[in-house]
mmCIF file of C-alpha atoms in Angstrom:
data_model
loop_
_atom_site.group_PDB
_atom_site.id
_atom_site.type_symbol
_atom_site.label_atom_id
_atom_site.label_comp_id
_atom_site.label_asym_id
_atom_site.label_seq_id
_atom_site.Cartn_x
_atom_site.Cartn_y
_atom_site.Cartn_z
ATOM 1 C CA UNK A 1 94.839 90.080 68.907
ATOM 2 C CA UNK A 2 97.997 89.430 67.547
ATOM 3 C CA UNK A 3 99.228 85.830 67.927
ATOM 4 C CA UNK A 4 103.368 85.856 68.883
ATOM 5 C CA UNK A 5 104.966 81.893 68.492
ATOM 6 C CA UNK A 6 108.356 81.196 69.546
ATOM 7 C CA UNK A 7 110.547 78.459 68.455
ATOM 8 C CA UNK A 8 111.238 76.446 69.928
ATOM 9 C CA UNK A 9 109.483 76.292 72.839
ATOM 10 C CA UNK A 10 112.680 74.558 74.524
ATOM 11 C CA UNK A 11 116.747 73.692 74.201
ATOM 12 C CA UNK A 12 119.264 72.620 75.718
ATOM 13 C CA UNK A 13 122.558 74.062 75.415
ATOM 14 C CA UNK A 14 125.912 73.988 76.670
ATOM 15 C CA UNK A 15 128.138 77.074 78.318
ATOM 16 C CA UNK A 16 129.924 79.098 75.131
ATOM 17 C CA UNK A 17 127.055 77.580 72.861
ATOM 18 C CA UNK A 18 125.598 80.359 70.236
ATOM 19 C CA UNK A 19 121.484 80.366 71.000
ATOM 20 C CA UNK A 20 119.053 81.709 68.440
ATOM 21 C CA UNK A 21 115.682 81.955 69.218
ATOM 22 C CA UNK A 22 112.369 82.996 66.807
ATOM 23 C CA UNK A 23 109.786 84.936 67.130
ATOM 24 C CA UNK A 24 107.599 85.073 64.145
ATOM 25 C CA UNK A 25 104.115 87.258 64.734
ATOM 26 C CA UNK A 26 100.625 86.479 62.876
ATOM 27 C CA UNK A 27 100.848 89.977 61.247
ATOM 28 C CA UNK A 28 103.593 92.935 60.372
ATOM 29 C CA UNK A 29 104.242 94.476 63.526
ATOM 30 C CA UNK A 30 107.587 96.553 61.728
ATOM 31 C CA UNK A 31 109.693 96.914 64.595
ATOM 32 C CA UNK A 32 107.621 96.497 67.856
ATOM 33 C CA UNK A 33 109.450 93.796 69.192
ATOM 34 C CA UNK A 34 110.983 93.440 72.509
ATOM 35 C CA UNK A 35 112.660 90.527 74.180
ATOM 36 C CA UNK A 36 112.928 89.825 77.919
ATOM 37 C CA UNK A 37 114.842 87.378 80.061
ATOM 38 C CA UNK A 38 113.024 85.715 83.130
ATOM 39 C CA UNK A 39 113.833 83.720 85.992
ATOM 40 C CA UNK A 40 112.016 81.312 88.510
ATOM 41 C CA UNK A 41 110.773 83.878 91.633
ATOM 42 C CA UNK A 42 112.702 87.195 89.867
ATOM 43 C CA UNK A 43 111.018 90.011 88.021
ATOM 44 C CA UNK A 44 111.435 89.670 83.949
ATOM 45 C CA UNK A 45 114.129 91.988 82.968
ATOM 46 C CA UNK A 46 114.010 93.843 79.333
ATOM 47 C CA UNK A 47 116.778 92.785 77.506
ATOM 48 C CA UNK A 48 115.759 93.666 73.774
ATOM 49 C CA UNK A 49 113.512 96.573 72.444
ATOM 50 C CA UNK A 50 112.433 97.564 69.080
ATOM 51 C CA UNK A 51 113.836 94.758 67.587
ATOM 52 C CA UNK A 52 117.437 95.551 67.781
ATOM 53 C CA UNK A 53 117.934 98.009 70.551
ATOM 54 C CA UNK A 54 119.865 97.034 73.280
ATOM 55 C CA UNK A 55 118.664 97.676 76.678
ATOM 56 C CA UNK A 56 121.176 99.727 78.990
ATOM 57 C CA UNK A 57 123.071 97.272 80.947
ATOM 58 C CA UNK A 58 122.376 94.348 79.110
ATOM 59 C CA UNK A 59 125.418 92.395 77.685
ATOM 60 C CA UNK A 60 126.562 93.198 74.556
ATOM 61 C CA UNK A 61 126.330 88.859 73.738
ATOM 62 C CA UNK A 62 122.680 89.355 73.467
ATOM 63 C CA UNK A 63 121.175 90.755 69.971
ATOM 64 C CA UNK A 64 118.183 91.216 68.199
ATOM 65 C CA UNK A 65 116.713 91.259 65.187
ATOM 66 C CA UNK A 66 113.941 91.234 62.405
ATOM 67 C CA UNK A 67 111.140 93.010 61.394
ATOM 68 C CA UNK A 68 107.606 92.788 59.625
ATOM 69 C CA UNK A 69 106.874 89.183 61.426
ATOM 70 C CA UNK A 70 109.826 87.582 61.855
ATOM 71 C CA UNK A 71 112.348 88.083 64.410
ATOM 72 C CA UNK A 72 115.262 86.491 66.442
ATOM 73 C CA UNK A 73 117.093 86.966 69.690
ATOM 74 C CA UNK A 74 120.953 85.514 69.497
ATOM 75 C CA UNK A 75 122.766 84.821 72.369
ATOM 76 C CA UNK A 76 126.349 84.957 71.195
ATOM 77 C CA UNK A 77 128.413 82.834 73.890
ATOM 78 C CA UNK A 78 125.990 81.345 76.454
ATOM 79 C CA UNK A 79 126.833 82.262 79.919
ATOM 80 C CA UNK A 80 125.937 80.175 83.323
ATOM 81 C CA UNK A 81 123.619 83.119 84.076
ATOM 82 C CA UNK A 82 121.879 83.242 80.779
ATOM 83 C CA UNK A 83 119.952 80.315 81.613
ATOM 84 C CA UNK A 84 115.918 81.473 81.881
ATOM 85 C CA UNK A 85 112.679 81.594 80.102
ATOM 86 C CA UNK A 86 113.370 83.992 77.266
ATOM 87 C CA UNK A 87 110.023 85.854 75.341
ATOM 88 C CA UNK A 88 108.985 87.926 73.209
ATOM 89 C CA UNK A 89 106.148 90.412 72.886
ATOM 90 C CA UNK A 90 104.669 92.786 69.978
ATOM 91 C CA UNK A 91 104.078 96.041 71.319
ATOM 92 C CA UNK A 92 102.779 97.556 67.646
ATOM 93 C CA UNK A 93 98.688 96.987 68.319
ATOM 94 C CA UNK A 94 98.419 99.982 71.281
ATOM 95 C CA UNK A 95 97.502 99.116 73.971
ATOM 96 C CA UNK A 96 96.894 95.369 73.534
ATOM 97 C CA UNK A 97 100.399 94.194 74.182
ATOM 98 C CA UNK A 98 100.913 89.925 73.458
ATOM 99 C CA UNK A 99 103.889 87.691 74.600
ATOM 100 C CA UNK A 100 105.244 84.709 73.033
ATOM 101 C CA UNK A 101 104.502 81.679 74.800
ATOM 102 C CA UNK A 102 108.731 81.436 76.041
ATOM 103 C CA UNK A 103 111.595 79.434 75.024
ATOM 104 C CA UNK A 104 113.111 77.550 78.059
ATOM 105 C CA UNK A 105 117.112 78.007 77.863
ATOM 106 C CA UNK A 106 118.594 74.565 79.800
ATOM 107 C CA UNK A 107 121.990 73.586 80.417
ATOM 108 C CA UNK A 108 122.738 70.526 78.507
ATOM 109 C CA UNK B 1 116.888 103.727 92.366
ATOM 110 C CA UNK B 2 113.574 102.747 90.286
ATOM 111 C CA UNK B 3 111.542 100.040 91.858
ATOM 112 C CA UNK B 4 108.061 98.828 91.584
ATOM 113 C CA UNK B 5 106.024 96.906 94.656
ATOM 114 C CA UNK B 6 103.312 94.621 94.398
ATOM 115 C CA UNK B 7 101.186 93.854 97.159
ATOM 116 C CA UNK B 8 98.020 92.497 98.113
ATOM 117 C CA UNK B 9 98.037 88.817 96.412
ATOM 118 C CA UNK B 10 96.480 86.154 99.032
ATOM 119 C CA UNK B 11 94.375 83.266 98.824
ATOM 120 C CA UNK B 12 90.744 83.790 98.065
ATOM 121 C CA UNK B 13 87.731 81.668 97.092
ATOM 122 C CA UNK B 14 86.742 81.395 93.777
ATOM 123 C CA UNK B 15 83.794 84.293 93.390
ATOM 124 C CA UNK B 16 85.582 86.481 95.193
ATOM 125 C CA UNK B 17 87.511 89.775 95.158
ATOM 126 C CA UNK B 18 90.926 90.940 96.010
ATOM 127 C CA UNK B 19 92.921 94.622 95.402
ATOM 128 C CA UNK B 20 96.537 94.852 93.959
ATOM 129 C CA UNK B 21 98.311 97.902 94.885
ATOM 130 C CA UNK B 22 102.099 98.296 92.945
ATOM 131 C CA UNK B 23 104.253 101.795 94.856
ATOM 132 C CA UNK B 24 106.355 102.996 92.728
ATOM 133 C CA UNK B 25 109.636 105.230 94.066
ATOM 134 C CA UNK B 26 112.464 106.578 91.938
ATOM 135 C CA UNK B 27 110.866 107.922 88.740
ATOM 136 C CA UNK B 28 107.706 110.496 88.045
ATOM 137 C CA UNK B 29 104.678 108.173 88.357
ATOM 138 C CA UNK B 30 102.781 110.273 86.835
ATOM 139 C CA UNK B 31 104.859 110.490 83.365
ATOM 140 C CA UNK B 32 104.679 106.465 82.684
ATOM 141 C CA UNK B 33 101.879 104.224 80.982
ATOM 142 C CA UNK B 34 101.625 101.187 83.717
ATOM 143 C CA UNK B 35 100.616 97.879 83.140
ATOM 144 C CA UNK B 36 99.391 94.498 84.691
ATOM 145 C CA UNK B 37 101.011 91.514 83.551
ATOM 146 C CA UNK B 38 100.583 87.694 85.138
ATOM 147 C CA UNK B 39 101.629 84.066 84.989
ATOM 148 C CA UNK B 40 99.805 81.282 85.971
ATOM 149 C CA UNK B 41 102.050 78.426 87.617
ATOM 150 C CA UNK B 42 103.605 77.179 84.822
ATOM 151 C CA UNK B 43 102.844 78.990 82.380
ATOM 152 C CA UNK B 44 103.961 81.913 80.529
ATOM 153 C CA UNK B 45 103.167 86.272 80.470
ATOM 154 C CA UNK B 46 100.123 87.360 79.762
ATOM 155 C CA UNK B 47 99.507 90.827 79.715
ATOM 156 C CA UNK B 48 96.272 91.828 81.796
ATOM 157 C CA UNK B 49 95.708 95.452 81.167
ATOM 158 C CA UNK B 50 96.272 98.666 81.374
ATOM 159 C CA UNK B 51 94.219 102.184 82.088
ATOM 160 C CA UNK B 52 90.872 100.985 80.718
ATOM 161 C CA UNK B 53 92.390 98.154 78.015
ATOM 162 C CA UNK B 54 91.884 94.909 79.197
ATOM 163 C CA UNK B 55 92.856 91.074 77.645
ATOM 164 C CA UNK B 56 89.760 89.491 76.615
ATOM 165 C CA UNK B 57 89.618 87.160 79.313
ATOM 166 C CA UNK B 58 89.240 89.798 82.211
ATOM 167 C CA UNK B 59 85.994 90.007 80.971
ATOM 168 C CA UNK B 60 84.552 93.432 83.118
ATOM 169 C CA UNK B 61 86.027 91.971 85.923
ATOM 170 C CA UNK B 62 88.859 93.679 86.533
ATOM 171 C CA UNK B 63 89.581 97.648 87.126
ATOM 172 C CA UNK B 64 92.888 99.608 86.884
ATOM 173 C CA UNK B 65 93.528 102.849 88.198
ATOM 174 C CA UNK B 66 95.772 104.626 89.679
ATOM 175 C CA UNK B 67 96.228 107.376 92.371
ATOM 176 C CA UNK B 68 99.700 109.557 91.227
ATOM 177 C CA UNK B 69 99.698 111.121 94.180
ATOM 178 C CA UNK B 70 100.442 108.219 96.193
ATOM 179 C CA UNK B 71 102.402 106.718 93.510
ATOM 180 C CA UNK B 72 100.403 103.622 92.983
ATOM 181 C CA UNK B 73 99.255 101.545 90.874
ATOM 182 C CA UNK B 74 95.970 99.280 91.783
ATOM 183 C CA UNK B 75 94.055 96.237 89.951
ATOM 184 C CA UNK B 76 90.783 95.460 91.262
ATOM 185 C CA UNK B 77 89.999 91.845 90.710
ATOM 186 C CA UNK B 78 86.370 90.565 91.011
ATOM 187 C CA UNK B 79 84.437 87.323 90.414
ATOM 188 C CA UNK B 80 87.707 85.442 90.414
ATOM 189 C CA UNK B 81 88.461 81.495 89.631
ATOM 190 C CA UNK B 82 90.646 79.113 89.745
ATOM 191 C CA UNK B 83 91.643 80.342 85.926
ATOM 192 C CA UNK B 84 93.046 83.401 87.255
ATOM 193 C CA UNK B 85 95.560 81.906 89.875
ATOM 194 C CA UNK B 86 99.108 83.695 89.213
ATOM 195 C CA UNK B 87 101.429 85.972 89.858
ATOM 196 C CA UNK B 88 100.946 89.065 89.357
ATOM 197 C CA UNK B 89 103.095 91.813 87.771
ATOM 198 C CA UNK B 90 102.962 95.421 87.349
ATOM 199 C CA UNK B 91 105.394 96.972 84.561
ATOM 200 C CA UNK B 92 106.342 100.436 83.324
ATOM 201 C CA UNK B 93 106.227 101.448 79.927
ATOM 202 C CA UNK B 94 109.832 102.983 79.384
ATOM 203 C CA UNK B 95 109.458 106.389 77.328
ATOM 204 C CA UNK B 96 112.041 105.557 74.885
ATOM 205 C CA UNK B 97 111.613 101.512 74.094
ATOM 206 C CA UNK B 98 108.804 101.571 71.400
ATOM 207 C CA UNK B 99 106.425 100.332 74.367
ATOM 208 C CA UNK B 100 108.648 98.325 75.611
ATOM 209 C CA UNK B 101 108.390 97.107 79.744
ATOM 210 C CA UNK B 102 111.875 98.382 81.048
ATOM 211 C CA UNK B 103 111.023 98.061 84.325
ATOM 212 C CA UNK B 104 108.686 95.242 86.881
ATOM 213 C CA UNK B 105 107.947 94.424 89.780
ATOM 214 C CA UNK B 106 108.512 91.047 91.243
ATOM 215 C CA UNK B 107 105.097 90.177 91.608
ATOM 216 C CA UNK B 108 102.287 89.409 94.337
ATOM 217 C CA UNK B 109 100.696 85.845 94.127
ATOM 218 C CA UNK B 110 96.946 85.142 93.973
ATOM 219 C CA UNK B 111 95.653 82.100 94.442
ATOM 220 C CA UNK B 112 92.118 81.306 93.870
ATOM 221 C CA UNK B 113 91.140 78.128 95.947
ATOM 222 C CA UNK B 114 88.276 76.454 98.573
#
């Protein structure tokens, strides 16, 4: 299977901060990259697909990007809501999908 | 409104068996790849399965199937321990996000305990 590490695997950050997480996978997966957003006792939402896409209704302060085996979510100007367990996941080996093992957003 | 609905999580004692249902309403069921997806308590996704693609650590003992007609989406669960206490999600493949999971439940709890 193909092994997806974030970094880090925690920060703390401040309301208006810029956030940049990795997402680096243990082999080219070109663009199948997607990025979700998940908090305590709520389903994870899809924030980020194929790398860059932007999922409909997601704010336009969260971005993506990358390919081959490294990629990056940015979270321009941190928002009170924006803090969650962010992850990653490789969708390119069909049908065995892998996540990242999450990067905890805090509020410093 | 698209919306996906776990049920059937419970306590059960390790070496035992337990059925996951997930209703779907608001989209064609039948057009969409669906998928299993859990977290233990603390810890992060793991993707289970889907159709008959399974993680490595389900091991034959889980099934997925599904019944279109009724919209739903099951995961039969057998010869379970303590190791496979979580939550469990179902998610939809979204036809345009590169495999993507655009849309989930909000999960069913199964906790595997004497």
């Amino acid at each position: 299977d193909i092994l997806m590490t974030q970094s880090p695997s925690s920060l703390s950050a401040s309301v208006g901060d810029r956030v940049t997480i990795t997402c680096r996978a243990s082999q080219i997966i070109d663009r199948y990259l997607n990025w979700y957003q998940h908090k305590p006792g709520e389903a994870p939402r899809l924030l980020i697909y194929a790398a860059s896409s932007l999922q409909s209704g997601v704010p336009p302060r969260f971005s993506g990007g990358g390919s081959g085996t490294d990629f990056t979510l940015t979270i321009s100007s941190l928002q009170p809501e924006d803090f969650a367990t962010y992850y990653c996941q490789q969708s390119y080996s069909t049908p065995r999908w892998t996540f990242g093992q999450g990067t905890k957003v805090e509020i410093k | 409104e698209v919306h996906l609905v776990e049920s059937g999580g419970g306590l059960v004692l390790p070496g035992g068996s337990l059925r996951l249902s997930c209703v779907a309403s608001g989209f064609t069921f039948s057009n969409y790849w669906m998928h299993w997806v859990r977290q233990a308590p603390g810890k992060g996704l793991e993707w289970v399965g889907r159709s008959t693609n399974y993680a490595d650590f389900v091991k034959g003992r889980f099934t997925i199937s599904r019944d279109n007609a009724k919209n739903t989406l099951y995961l039969q669960m057998k010869s379970l321990s303590a190791e496979d206490t979580a939550v469990y999600y179902c998610a939809r493949v979204g036809v345009a996000g590169e495999g993507a999971f655009d849309v989930w439940g909000h999960g069913t709890m199964v906790t595997v305990s004497s």
